[in-house]
Amino acid sequence: MAKVANQPLCDVCGNKQVKNGKTSAGRTLWRCKNCGASSTISCPDITAKAQFESFHQWATGKLSVKETGTARSTFFRNTNWCWNLRPRLEATGEKHRYLMLDGTYFNGFCALTAYNGEHIT
Ligand SMILES: [Zn+2]
């Protein structure tokens, strides 16, 4: 696969490629002037961002997979990696001697409360 850049390099000979129109799907087609090989490039960061936003919208919203506009099997295949993400919490630097937690179930949701001796959150 070609390196993702403004002007990708040819997979065959390594020379710079030039734009050569678009595919029927609308993606930019790149062509090597040296050897004539053509290719398309994808930007994995943009794809992953779109997949995660779709996953997040589905996981935290009320839309079903069908209502997201993506086939069910495609949605779960594309967003399966999102289940393995671990949220990173930054340390606030606050230290408390006590922390009391409690949860109350209401209409299928659980409301969590935390008390650190001074504040309830
Ligand atoms: Zn080439």
Coordinates of C-alpha atoms and ligand atoms in Angstrom, one line a residue:
M1 CA 0.0 0.0 0.0
A2 CA 1.2 3.5 -0.8
K3 CA 2.4 5.7 2.0
V4 CA -0.3 8.3 3.0
A5 CA 1.0 11.7 1.9
N6 CA 0.0 14.6 -0.3
Q7 CA 1.9 13.0 -3.1
P8 CA 2.1 9.2 -2.6
L9 CA 5.0 7.1 -3.8
C10 CA 4.6 4.3 -6.3
D11 CA 4.4 0.8 -4.8
V12 CA 6.3 -0.6 -7.8
C13 CA 9.2 1.7 -8.4
G14 CA 9.1 4.2 -5.6
N15 CA 8.7 7.4 -7.7
K16 CA 6.2 10.1 -6.8
Q17 CA 2.7 9.7 -8.3
V18 CA 0.5 12.3 -9.8
K19 CA -3.3 12.6 -9.6
N20 CA -5.1 10.9 -12.5
G21 CA -8.8 11.5 -12.1
K22 CA -11.1 9.7 -9.7
T23 CA -12.6 6.2 -9.3
S24 CA -16.3 5.5 -9.8
A25 CA -16.6 5.7 -6.0
G26 CA -15.1 9.2 -6.0
R27 CA -11.7 8.4 -4.6
T28 CA -8.6 10.1 -6.1
L29 CA -6.7 7.9 -8.5
W30 CA -2.9 8.2 -8.5
R31 CA -0.7 7.3 -11.4
C32 CA 3.1 6.8 -11.6
K33 CA 4.6 8.7 -14.5
N34 CA 7.6 6.3 -14.5
C35 CA 6.0 2.9 -14.7
G36 CA 2.3 3.7 -15.2
A37 CA 1.1 1.9 -12.2
S38 CA -2.1 3.4 -10.6
S39 CA -3.5 3.2 -7.2
T40 CA -5.7 4.8 -4.6
I41 CA -4.7 5.7 -1.1
S42 CA -6.8 5.7 2.1
C43 CA -6.3 7.7 5.2
P44 CA -6.6 5.3 8.1
D45 CA -7.0 8.0 10.7
I46 CA -10.0 9.5 9.0
T47 CA -11.6 6.1 8.5
A48 CA -11.0 5.1 12.1
K49 CA -12.4 8.5 13.3
A50 CA -15.6 8.0 11.3
Q51 CA -16.0 4.4 12.5
F52 CA -15.5 5.4 16.1
E53 CA -18.0 8.3 15.8
S54 CA -20.5 6.0 14.3
F55 CA -19.9 3.4 17.1
H56 CA -20.1 6.1 19.8
Q57 CA -23.3 7.5 18.4
W58 CA -24.8 4.0 18.4
A59 CA -23.5 3.0 21.8
T60 CA -24.6 6.2 23.6
G61 CA -27.7 7.1 21.5
K62 CA -31.1 5.6 20.9
L63 CA -30.6 4.7 17.2
S64 CA -30.5 1.1 16.2
V65 CA -27.8 -0.2 13.9
K66 CA -30.4 -0.2 11.1
E67 CA -31.2 3.5 11.7
T68 CA -27.5 4.5 11.4
G69 CA -27.7 3.7 7.7
T70 CA -25.2 0.9 7.7
A71 CA -25.8 -2.8 7.2
R72 CA -25.8 -4.6 10.5
S73 CA -22.9 -7.0 9.7
T74 CA -20.9 -4.1 8.1
F75 CA -21.4 -1.9 11.1
F76 CA -20.2 -4.6 13.6
R77 CA -17.3 -5.6 11.4
N78 CA -16.1 -2.0 11.0
T79 CA -16.6 -1.0 14.7
N80 CA -15.6 -4.2 16.4
W81 CA -12.2 -2.7 17.3
C82 CA -13.9 0.0 19.3
W83 CA -14.8 -2.4 22.0
N84 CA -11.1 -2.9 22.8
L85 CA -10.5 0.8 23.5
R86 CA -9.7 1.7 27.0
P87 CA -10.6 5.3 28.1
R88 CA -7.6 7.2 29.5
L89 CA -8.4 9.2 32.5
E90 CA -6.0 12.0 33.4
A91 CA -5.1 12.3 37.1
T92 CA -6.5 15.5 38.6
G93 CA -3.9 15.5 41.5
E94 CA -6.7 15.7 44.0
K95 CA -6.4 13.3 47.0
H96 CA -9.2 12.4 49.3
R97 CA -9.2 10.4 52.4
Y98 CA -12.7 8.9 51.8
L99 CA -14.7 8.2 48.7
M100 CA -18.2 6.8 49.1
L101 CA -20.1 5.5 46.0
D102 CA -23.7 4.7 45.6
G103 CA -25.9 3.7 42.7
T104 CA -29.7 3.9 42.2
Y105 CA -31.5 2.2 39.4
F106 CA -34.2 4.2 37.7
N107 CA -36.0 3.3 34.5
G108 CA -33.2 1.0 33.4
F109 CA -30.4 3.4 34.1
C110 CA -28.1 3.5 37.1
A111 CA -27.4 6.9 38.7
L112 CA -24.1 6.9 40.4
T113 CA -23.2 9.3 43.1
A114 CA -19.8 9.9 44.7
Y115 CA -19.1 11.7 47.9
N116 CA -15.5 12.6 48.9
G117 CA -16.3 14.1 52.3
E118 CA -16.8 17.6 50.9
H119 CA -18.7 17.4 47.6
I120 CA -21.2 15.1 46.0
T121 CA -20.9 14.4 42.3
Ligands
ZN1 ZN 6.1 3.5 -10.5

